[in-house]
Amino acid sequence: MALTTAPREIDNSDAPSGEMPDRVPWFQRFMERIGALWTLGVLVVIVIVFGAVAPDLYTKAAWLATSEYAVEYLILAIGQTFVIITAGIDLADGATLGFSSMAGSILMANMIGSHIGGGFAATAGILLMLATGAAIGIVNGVVITKMKLPPFIVTLGTLTAITGATDLLNNATEVTTLPGFVTRLGTESVLSGWLPVTVLIALVLAVLFGYLLARTRFGLRTYAIGSNEIAARRAGINVDRHLIKVYMISGLLAAAAGLLVTANFSAASPIAGANDELYAIASVVIGGASIFGGRGTMFGTVVGTSIIAVLTTGLVLANVQSFWQQVAIGAVVIGAVAVDRVRTKVGTD
Amino acid sequence: MNGRSDVTSHPVGDGSTPVVEVRSITKRYGSIHALHEINMKLFPNEIVGLVGDNGAGKSTLVNIISGALEPTSGQIYVSGREVSFKSPSDARDAGIETVYQDLALAPDLSIWANLFLGREEIVRGPLGWIGWLDRKTMMQRSVGDLERTRIRISSVTNRVGRLSGGQRQAVAVGRAVAWGSQVILMDEPTAALGVEQQAKVADLIKNVAGNGTPVLLISHNIPQVYEICDRILVLFHGRIIAELRPSETHVDEIVSWITGAALFGAKANA
Ligand SMILES: Nc1ncnc2c1ncn2[C@@H]1O[C@H](COP(=O)(O)OP(=O)(O)OP(=O)(O)O)[C@@H](O)[C@H]1O
Ligand SMILES: [Mg+2]
């Protein structure tokens, strides 16, 4: 929106200028600092503890397994961060991942089957994936804002519908005929094998969207809407349009995650993305975002995702039965929310 | 004070164009008649008081002029031109700034972000479209905006959720004063303030009006309204039942109009 009026200057010569603003008590500042670092501290502790139990955690293989595992959840969590900061939720992002990657992969397989060049097929397929994801996000956003329905209900509905639609697309079977470009995406790496391309892409996305959230007008308005929607409307923000964009971003990122998952497995699976939304939401919440909106950071989300990934790998390396992983992650989520509650009570509100 | 001695030279209907005029504004919520055929004009340099009991319709009228509510019927004119506000941003663009009764602040945002929300200063990026917030400029201007309210406030980087009720009110008032170029509507801007702070805001309002911008002031503090307003409109069950001038009335009479006693009993004295 264009700036139409400049703030007015009023004669203020008689205003007291020597009056110093009162300072924030030191413990409040301390708690806020802790707020950003607290989750990072937990991550460090988890790494140390599991490293002690299973020294294999410090190997290249464990790093690659952990980071590649995290890619999918991190990209979903990036979009989920925006959504949760607006006091919304996107339960459909895992299903969107599955549907969009299936749709794009079917197109690619058919094009290859019709002897169309792999590069052309890859371009068309990836564009279709991203467009599909964005479209699902837009539908979510439009239904939520125009019909004034709770995000939880709307995205629960799309989650269910899209999951079914994914199976319809290819009779619930995998698509494995993929262009070389896509499969290479899942195997290539940089920094002498230490940084898989998929991990690099996820990190670049985290930085770009972190910048969008923390430094731009779009980001500021995202926080404003989650903090007090009426205030945002009265400040002249087109809240509906903004929310639609936020859900579109979530859908778009789900599709991007879908592309990388497809690349990693060299196949589009009908069950790809199932239950992913739970991990994405958990990552964001562990990272310190408030499900009541208005609060959260991309840095926190990256740390939150890392905690879940390290926990998962660590439990595997420590030979803990896999069912315990979910129990552990659930406990961490509840713990994170509980700590956040204590923290906000102590002084930051 | 503040060079406002010329204010009384703007009596209603002296021929100058009102900055804001509402004609026959009616607002119904279902069967509730919140406002009935309201006519009101605000002239340059004026401070107009709008008083009335709880539920009289004061906030409803303010929210209609500020674009937050649409009237059931009636027209609004700004500088003689009819306007139709579909949203608060339309009214803001027309230079109408509002201190809402609920303050309309985002508690999780810093003070400077609240002051600039919806009108952020941005630095254009290299491609021209992906810019970033010009925090430094906004913070600096925020300090000045708040100094005008002369209410002690924490640093502009603090979150509004951490401020006291009075400090929040100061932020809302500071925002309205900084941006209101045509008219400023204040819905109980001093309700949470102490005596000394109320006087500071009263001075600020006089200062603003002295510079030409009319202020519509809603308050339950009748002595304050009596002291600083040029005209006082009394709203009673959605109708303006009296227009009083401080020079020709006194606090007790205003109160008797607010309660409706003047309507039914002492009307002859009015
Ligand atoms: N959203 C709404 N739906 C139905 N009725 C409403 C709504 N908002 C206000 N009203 C009614 O309209 C009337 C006027 O309310 P309004 O808020 O304008 O009063 P007010 O004069 O500002 O009161 P106060 O001094 O308590 O702030 C009241 O009877 C109120 O109950
Ligand atoms: Mg009111």
Tab-separated table of N, CA and C in Angstrom, chain B residues 140-260:
chain	number	residue	atom	x	y	z
B	140	GLN	N	12.855	6.351	15.007
B	140	GLN	CA	13.173	7.743	15.321
B	140	GLN	C	11.909	8.595	15.339
B	141	ARG	N	11.058	8.394	14.320
B	141	ARG	CA	9.839	9.196	14.273
B	141	ARG	C	8.908	8.854	15.427
B	142	SER	N	8.930	7.586	15.841
B	142	SER	CA	8.059	7.178	16.939
B	142	SER	C	8.415	7.908	18.225
B	143	VAL	N	9.705	8.098	18.449
B	143	VAL	CA	10.130	8.793	19.657
B	143	VAL	C	9.496	10.176	19.692
B	144	GLY	N	9.532	10.867	18.561
B	144	GLY	CA	8.940	12.201	18.488
B	144	GLY	C	7.432	12.170	18.675
B	145	ASP	N	6.785	11.190	18.048
B	145	ASP	CA	5.325	11.092	18.156
B	145	ASP	C	4.896	10.927	19.609
B	146	LEU	N	5.676	10.145	20.357
B	146	LEU	CA	5.291	9.884	21.740
B	146	LEU	C	5.651	11.035	22.659
B	147	GLU	N	6.721	11.743	22.317
B	147	GLU	CA	7.092	12.877	23.151
B	147	GLU	C	5.971	13.901	23.200
B	148	ARG	N	5.251	14.008	22.089
B	148	ARG	CA	4.151	14.971	22.048
B	148	ARG	C	3.079	14.669	23.080
B	149	THR	N	2.879	13.399	23.378
B	149	THR	CA	1.843	13.076	24.354
B	149	THR	C	2.336	13.365	25.764
B	150	ARG	N	3.645	13.542	25.898
B	150	ARG	CA	4.276	13.892	27.170
B	150	ARG	C	3.932	12.899	28.268
B	151	ILE	N	3.709	11.658	27.859
B	151	ILE	CA	3.491	10.626	28.859
B	151	ILE	C	4.725	9.753	28.878
B	152	ARG	N	5.220	9.525	30.061
B	152	ARG	CA	6.444	8.730	30.178
B	152	ARG	C	6.189	7.338	29.627
B	153	ILE	N	7.064	6.940	28.750
B	153	ILE	CA	6.853	5.661	28.104
B	153	ILE	C	8.189	4.972	27.933
B	154	SER	N	8.148	3.655	27.958
B	154	SER	CA	9.376	2.890	27.788
B	154	SER	C	9.885	3.090	26.366
B	155	SER	N	11.021	2.559	26.090
B	155	SER	CA	11.628	2.677	24.772
B	155	SER	C	10.676	2.197	23.682
B	156	VAL	N	10.732	2.822	22.519
B	156	VAL	CA	9.775	2.491	21.446
B	156	VAL	C	9.963	1.082	20.909
B	157	THR	N	11.037	0.400	21.329
B	157	THR	CA	11.224	-0.971	20.860
B	157	THR	C	10.502	-1.975	21.756
B	158	ASN	N	9.929	-1.497	22.842
B	158	ASN	CA	9.227	-2.427	23.734
B	158	ASN	C	7.885	-2.847	23.169
B	159	ARG	N	7.502	-4.059	23.537
B	159	ARG	CA	6.205	-4.541	23.076
B	159	ARG	C	5.079	-3.824	23.803
B	160	VAL	N	4.023	-3.537	23.068
B	160	VAL	CA	2.889	-2.823	23.636
B	160	VAL	C	2.218	-3.645	24.741
B	161	GLY	N	2.278	-4.972	24.625
B	161	GLY	CA	1.666	-5.836	25.627
B	161	GLY	C	2.265	-5.654	27.013
B	162	ARG	N	3.446	-5.041	27.074
B	162	ARG	CA	4.102	-4.862	28.368
B	162	ARG	C	3.820	-3.505	28.987
B	163	LEU	N	3.087	-2.656	28.251
B	163	LEU	CA	2.848	-1.310	28.769
B	163	LEU	C	1.659	-1.295	29.725
B	164	SER	N	1.615	-0.267	30.536
B	164	SER	CA	0.449	-0.077	31.399
B	164	SER	C	-0.707	0.436	30.545
B	165	GLY	N	-1.913	0.363	31.111
B	165	GLY	CA	-3.091	0.820	30.375
B	165	GLY	C	-2.949	2.263	29.911
B	166	GLY	N	-2.415	3.101	30.772
B	166	GLY	CA	-2.250	4.504	30.413
B	166	GLY	C	-1.230	4.702	29.311
B	167	GLN	N	-0.143	3.921	29.395
B	167	GLN	CA	0.888	4.027	28.358
B	167	GLN	C	0.343	3.579	27.005
B	168	ARG	N	-0.482	2.525	27.044
B	168	ARG	CA	-1.085	2.077	25.789
B	168	ARG	C	-1.956	3.168	25.195
B	169	GLN	N	-2.701	3.822	26.074
B	169	GLN	CA	-3.555	4.894	25.598
B	169	GLN	C	-2.715	6.011	24.971
B	170	ALA	N	-1.568	6.275	25.589
B	170	ALA	CA	-0.685	7.300	25.049
B	170	ALA	C	-0.194	6.914	23.660
B	171	VAL	N	0.079	5.633	23.470
B	171	VAL	CA	0.536	5.178	22.154
B	171	VAL	C	-0.573	5.394	21.119
B	172	ALA	N	-1.806	5.037	21.497
B	172	ALA	CA	-2.923	5.202	20.557
B	172	ALA	C	-3.154	6.676	20.235
B	173	VAL	N	-3.063	7.524	21.263
B	173	VAL	CA	-3.250	8.960	21.039
B	173	VAL	C	-2.107	9.505	20.184
B	174	GLY	N	-0.891	9.094	20.521
B	174	GLY	CA	0.270	9.563	19.755
B	174	GLY	C	0.155	9.183	18.298
B	175	ARG	N	-0.328	7.992	18.039
B	175	ARG	CA	-0.493	7.539	16.655
B	175	ARG	C	-1.517	8.399	15.914
B	176	ALA	N	-2.644	8.655	16.558
B	176	ALA	CA	-3.693	9.433	15.902
B	176	ALA	C	-3.221	10.852	15.617
B	177	VAL	N	-2.535	11.429	16.595
B	177	VAL	CA	-2.098	12.813	16.428
B	177	VAL	C	-1.029	12.912	15.337
B	178	ALA	N	-0.184	11.897	15.267
B	178	ALA	CA	0.892	11.942	14.273
B	178	ALA	C	0.351	11.863	12.855
B	179	TRP	N	-0.728	11.129	12.664
B	179	TRP	CA	-1.184	10.866	11.301
B	179	TRP	C	-2.436	11.625	10.890
B	180	GLY	N	-3.208	12.117	11.845
B	180	GLY	CA	-4.490	12.734	11.482
B	180	GLY	C	-4.301	14.075	10.812
B	181	SER	N	-4.564	14.136	9.521
B	181	SER	CA	-4.348	15.389	8.811
B	181	SER	C	-5.641	16.181	8.658
B	182	GLN	N	-6.813	15.522	8.716
B	182	GLN	CA	-8.083	16.216	8.529
B	182	GLN	C	-8.866	16.336	9.826
B	183	VAL	N	-9.007	15.219	10.500
B	183	VAL	CA	-9.790	15.224	11.730
B	183	VAL	C	-9.321	14.060	12.609
B	184	ILE	N	-9.412	14.261	13.912
B	184	ILE	CA	-9.031	13.196	14.833
B	184	ILE	C	-10.226	12.863	15.714
B	185	LEU	N	-10.573	11.586	15.729
B	185	LEU	CA	-11.688	11.112	16.537
B	185	LEU	C	-11.103	10.396	17.743
B	186	MET	N	-11.538	10.777	18.929
B	186	MET	CA	-10.973	10.147	20.127
B	186	MET	C	-12.087	9.580	20.980
B	187	ASP	N	-12.128	8.260	21.056
B	187	ASP	CA	-13.154	7.582	21.847
B	187	ASP	C	-12.583	7.270	23.225
B	188	GLU	N	-12.876	8.106	24.179
B	188	GLU	CA	-12.381	7.982	25.550
B	188	GLU	C	-10.857	7.836	25.618
B	189	PRO	N	-10.140	8.841	25.129
B	189	PRO	CA	-8.671	8.730	25.075
B	189	PRO	C	-8.010	8.854	26.436
B	190	THR	N	-8.748	9.279	27.444
B	190	THR	CA	-8.097	9.499	28.736
B	190	THR	C	-8.660	8.607	29.832
B	191	ALA	N	-9.463	7.598	29.439
B	191	ALA	CA	-10.148	6.784	30.451
B	191	ALA	C	-9.193	6.102	31.413
B	192	ALA	N	-8.018	5.702	30.923
B	192	ALA	CA	-7.102	4.954	31.792
B	192	ALA	C	-6.005	5.837	32.374
B	193	LEU	N	-6.134	7.139	32.225
B	193	LEU	CA	-5.044	8.018	32.623
B	193	LEU	C	-5.253	8.628	34.002
B	194	GLY	N	-4.140	8.902	34.662
B	194	GLY	CA	-4.184	9.618	35.926
B	194	GLY	C	-4.476	11.094	35.673
B	195	VAL	N	-4.671	11.829	36.752
B	195	VAL	CA	-5.078	13.231	36.642
B	195	VAL	C	-4.070	14.044	35.833
B	196	GLU	N	-2.802	13.863	36.192
B	196	GLU	CA	-1.769	14.654	35.537
B	196	GLU	C	-1.692	14.327	34.048
B	197	GLN	N	-1.785	13.025	33.723
B	197	GLN	CA	-1.710	12.609	32.328
B	197	GLN	C	-2.924	13.084	31.539
B	198	GLN	N	-4.086	13.103	32.208
B	198	GLN	CA	-5.278	13.607	31.528
B	198	GLN	C	-5.069	15.052	31.101
B	199	ALA	N	-4.451	15.824	31.983
B	199	ALA	CA	-4.209	17.229	31.658
B	199	ALA	C	-3.249	17.346	30.484
B	200	LYS	N	-2.262	16.451	30.441
B	200	LYS	CA	-1.310	16.489	29.328
B	200	LYS	C	-2.008	16.188	28.009
B	201	VAL	N	-2.887	15.168	28.016
B	201	VAL	CA	-3.595	14.842	26.787
B	201	VAL	C	-4.534	15.978	26.405
B	202	ALA	N	-5.149	16.616	27.407
B	202	ALA	CA	-6.015	17.765	27.116
B	202	ALA	C	-5.216	18.864	26.424
B	203	ASP	N	-4.015	19.126	26.916
B	203	ASP	CA	-3.152	20.128	26.270
B	203	ASP	C	-2.828	19.727	24.843
B	204	LEU	N	-2.553	18.438	24.666
B	204	LEU	CA	-2.221	17.940	23.333
B	204	LEU	C	-3.397	18.157	22.381
B	205	ILE	N	-4.597	17.873	22.865
B	205	ILE	CA	-5.787	18.038	22.027
B	205	ILE	C	-5.943	19.508	21.636
B	206	LYS	N	-5.736	20.387	22.600
B	206	LYS	CA	-5.835	21.826	22.295
B	206	LYS	C	-4.789	22.228	21.272
B	207	ASN	N	-3.599	21.676	21.451
B	207	ASN	CA	-2.502	21.974	20.537
B	207	ASN	C	-2.863	21.552	19.109
B	208	VAL	N	-3.405	20.332	18.992
B	208	VAL	CA	-3.779	19.792	17.684
B	208	VAL	C	-4.846	20.669	17.035
B	209	ALA	N	-5.897	20.989	17.806
B	209	ALA	CA	-6.978	21.801	17.263
B	209	ALA	C	-6.475	23.205	16.938
B	210	GLY	N	-5.567	23.698	17.776
B	210	GLY	CA	-4.998	25.012	17.521
B	210	GLY	C	-4.275	25.079	16.197
B	211	ASN	N	-3.755	23.941	15.766
B	211	ASN	CA	-3.087	23.895	14.472
B	211	ASN	C	-4.067	23.666	13.324
B	212	GLY	N	-5.364	23.607	13.634
B	212	GLY	CA	-6.365	23.554	12.572
B	212	GLY	C	-7.186	22.281	12.503
B	213	THR	N	-6.651	21.185	13.020
B	213	THR	CA	-7.335	19.905	12.878
B	213	THR	C	-8.433	19.750	13.931
B	214	PRO	N	-9.682	19.623	13.517
B	214	PRO	CA	-10.724	19.447	14.514
B	214	PRO	C	-10.623	18.105	15.225
B	215	VAL	N	-11.049	18.102	16.475
B	215	VAL	CA	-11.009	16.876	17.271
B	215	VAL	C	-12.419	16.595	17.782
B	216	LEU	N	-12.864	15.366	17.580
B	216	LEU	CA	-14.121	14.928	18.188
B	216	LEU	C	-13.749	14.116	19.417
B	217	LEU	N	-14.148	14.602	20.573
B	217	LEU	CA	-13.712	13.993	21.825
B	217	LEU	C	-14.879	13.335	22.549
B	218	ILE	N	-14.752	12.041	22.744
B	218	ILE	CA	-15.738	11.322	23.544
B	218	ILE	C	-15.151	11.113	24.923
B	219	SER	N	-15.915	11.450	25.939
B	219	SER	CA	-15.403	11.257	27.285
B	219	SER	C	-16.549	11.219	28.276
B	220	HIS	N	-16.338	10.460	29.342
B	220	HIS	CA	-17.293	10.470	30.446
B	220	HIS	C	-16.844	11.452	31.523
B	221	ASN	N	-15.690	12.082	31.292
B	221	ASN	CA	-15.176	13.072	32.230
B	221	ASN	C	-15.781	14.434	31.853
B	222	ILE	N	-16.957	14.716	32.395
B	222	ILE	CA	-17.713	15.893	31.967
B	222	ILE	C	-16.986	17.211	32.285
B	223	PRO	N	-16.377	17.336	33.473
B	223	PRO	CA	-15.641	18.580	33.715
B	223	PRO	C	-14.551	18.825	32.674
B	224	GLN	N	-13.879	17.750	32.262
B	224	GLN	CA	-12.838	17.923	31.250
B	224	GLN	C	-13.448	18.361	29.911
B	225	VAL	N	-14.530	17.708	29.526
B	225	VAL	CA	-15.207	18.076	28.286
B	225	VAL	C	-15.635	19.539	28.353
B	226	TYR	N	-16.212	19.893	29.478
B	226	TYR	CA	-16.680	21.274	29.686
B	226	TYR	C	-15.516	22.250	29.535
B	227	GLU	N	-14.367	21.860	30.037
B	227	GLU	CA	-13.236	22.778	30.042
B	227	GLU	C	-12.609	22.966	28.668
B	228	ILE	N	-12.472	21.881	27.900
B	228	ILE	CA	-11.675	22.039	26.671
B	228	ILE	C	-12.496	22.101	25.382
B	229	CYS	N	-13.791	21.776	25.428
B	229	CYS	CA	-14.534	21.721	24.164
B	229	CYS	C	-15.146	23.066	23.798
B	230	ASP	N	-15.297	23.274	22.495
B	230	ASP	CA	-15.963	24.469	22.001
B	230	ASP	C	-17.465	24.253	21.900
B	231	ARG	N	-17.843	23.008	21.600
B	231	ARG	CA	-19.254	22.643	21.545
B	231	ARG	C	-19.385	21.268	22.157
B	232	ILE	N	-20.543	21.016	22.707
B	232	ILE	CA	-20.773	19.698	23.303
B	232	ILE	C	-22.080	19.144	22.751
B	233	LEU	N	-21.983	17.951	22.146
B	233	LEU	CA	-23.171	17.291	21.630
B	233	LEU	C	-23.562	16.189	22.604
B	234	VAL	N	-24.832	16.138	22.935
B	234	VAL	CA	-25.294	15.110	23.863
B	234	VAL	C	-26.091	14.062	23.093
B	235	LEU	N	-25.618	12.835	23.200
B	235	LEU	CA	-26.276	11.717	22.534
B	235	LEU	C	-27.109	10.972	23.572
B	236	PHE	N	-28.359	10.721	23.229
B	236	PHE	CA	-29.255	10.044	24.167
B	236	PHE	C	-30.052	9.021	23.367
B	237	HIS	N	-29.847	7.758	23.692
B	237	HIS	CA	-30.528	6.683	22.960
B	237	HIS	C	-30.437	6.851	21.449
B	238	GLY	N	-29.225	7.161	20.969
B	238	GLY	CA	-29.011	7.202	19.523
B	238	GLY	C	-29.421	8.491	18.837
B	239	ARG	N	-29.861	9.499	19.599
B	239	ARG	CA	-30.209	10.787	18.985
B	239	ARG	C	-29.417	11.891	19.650
B	240	ILE	N	-29.072	12.924	18.854
B	240	ILE	CA	-28.449	14.099	19.457
B	240	ILE	C	-29.581	14.965	19.992
B	241	ILE	N	-29.622	15.098	21.311
B	241	ILE	CA	-30.756	15.817	21.899
B	241	ILE	C	-30.372	17.216	22.344
B	242	ALA	N	-29.085	17.528	22.345
B	242	ALA	CA	-28.709	18.883	22.752
B	242	ALA	C	-27.348	19.239	22.175
B	243	GLU	N	-27.186	20.506	21.848
B	243	GLU	CA	-25.878	21.023	21.471
B	243	GLU	C	-25.608	22.208	22.385
B	244	LEU	N	-24.573	22.074	23.198
B	244	LEU	CA	-24.329	23.062	24.240
B	244	LEU	C	-22.990	23.732	24.031
B	245	ARG	N	-22.894	24.985	24.489
B	245	ARG	CA	-21.610	25.691	24.460
B	245	ARG	C	-21.187	25.964	25.888
B	246	PRO	N	-19.939	25.673	26.213
B	246	PRO	CA	-19.492	25.853	27.593
B	246	PRO	C	-19.785	27.250	28.129
B	247	SER	N	-19.708	28.251	27.255
B	247	SER	CA	-19.946	29.612	27.729
B	247	SER	C	-21.390	29.816	28.170
B	248	GLU	N	-22.288	28.933	27.687
B	248	GLU	CA	-23.702	29.140	27.990
B	248	GLU	C	-24.280	28.021	28.850
B	249	THR	N	-23.406	27.152	29.363
B	249	THR	CA	-23.941	26.042	30.156
B	249	THR	C	-23.016	25.774	31.331
B	250	HIS	N	-23.317	24.752	32.100
B	250	HIS	CA	-22.454	24.361	33.198
B	250	HIS	C	-22.524	22.843	33.333
B	251	VAL	N	-21.618	22.298	34.131
B	251	VAL	CA	-21.466	20.847	34.205
B	251	VAL	C	-22.777	20.163	34.591
B	252	ASP	N	-23.480	20.727	35.579
B	252	ASP	CA	-24.715	20.084	36.033
B	252	ASP	C	-25.747	19.983	34.924
B	253	GLU	N	-25.798	21.003	34.084
B	253	GLU	CA	-26.776	20.978	33.004
B	253	GLU	C	-26.412	19.900	31.982
B	254	ILE	N	-25.120	19.796	31.696
B	254	ILE	CA	-24.693	18.754	30.754
B	254	ILE	C	-25.101	17.387	31.281
B	255	VAL	N	-24.854	17.189	32.567
B	255	VAL	CA	-25.189	15.891	33.163
B	255	VAL	C	-26.693	15.628	33.076
B	256	SER	N	-27.492	16.665	33.298
B	256	SER	CA	-28.941	16.445	33.259
B	256	SER	C	-29.409	16.106	31.842
B	257	TRP	N	-28.698	16.593	30.837
B	257	TRP	CA	-29.017	16.187	29.464
B	257	TRP	C	-28.606	14.740	29.221
B	258	ILE	N	-27.428	14.374	29.752
B	258	ILE	CA	-26.934	13.008	29.537
B	258	ILE	C	-27.896	11.988	30.132
B	259	THR	N	-28.378	12.285	31.321
B	259	THR	CA	-29.270	11.331	31.973
B	259	THR	C	-30.685	11.394	31.408
B	260	GLY	N	-30.962	12.416	30.631
B	260	GLY	CA	-32.296	12.545	30.054
B	260	GLY	C	-33.219	13.375	30.929
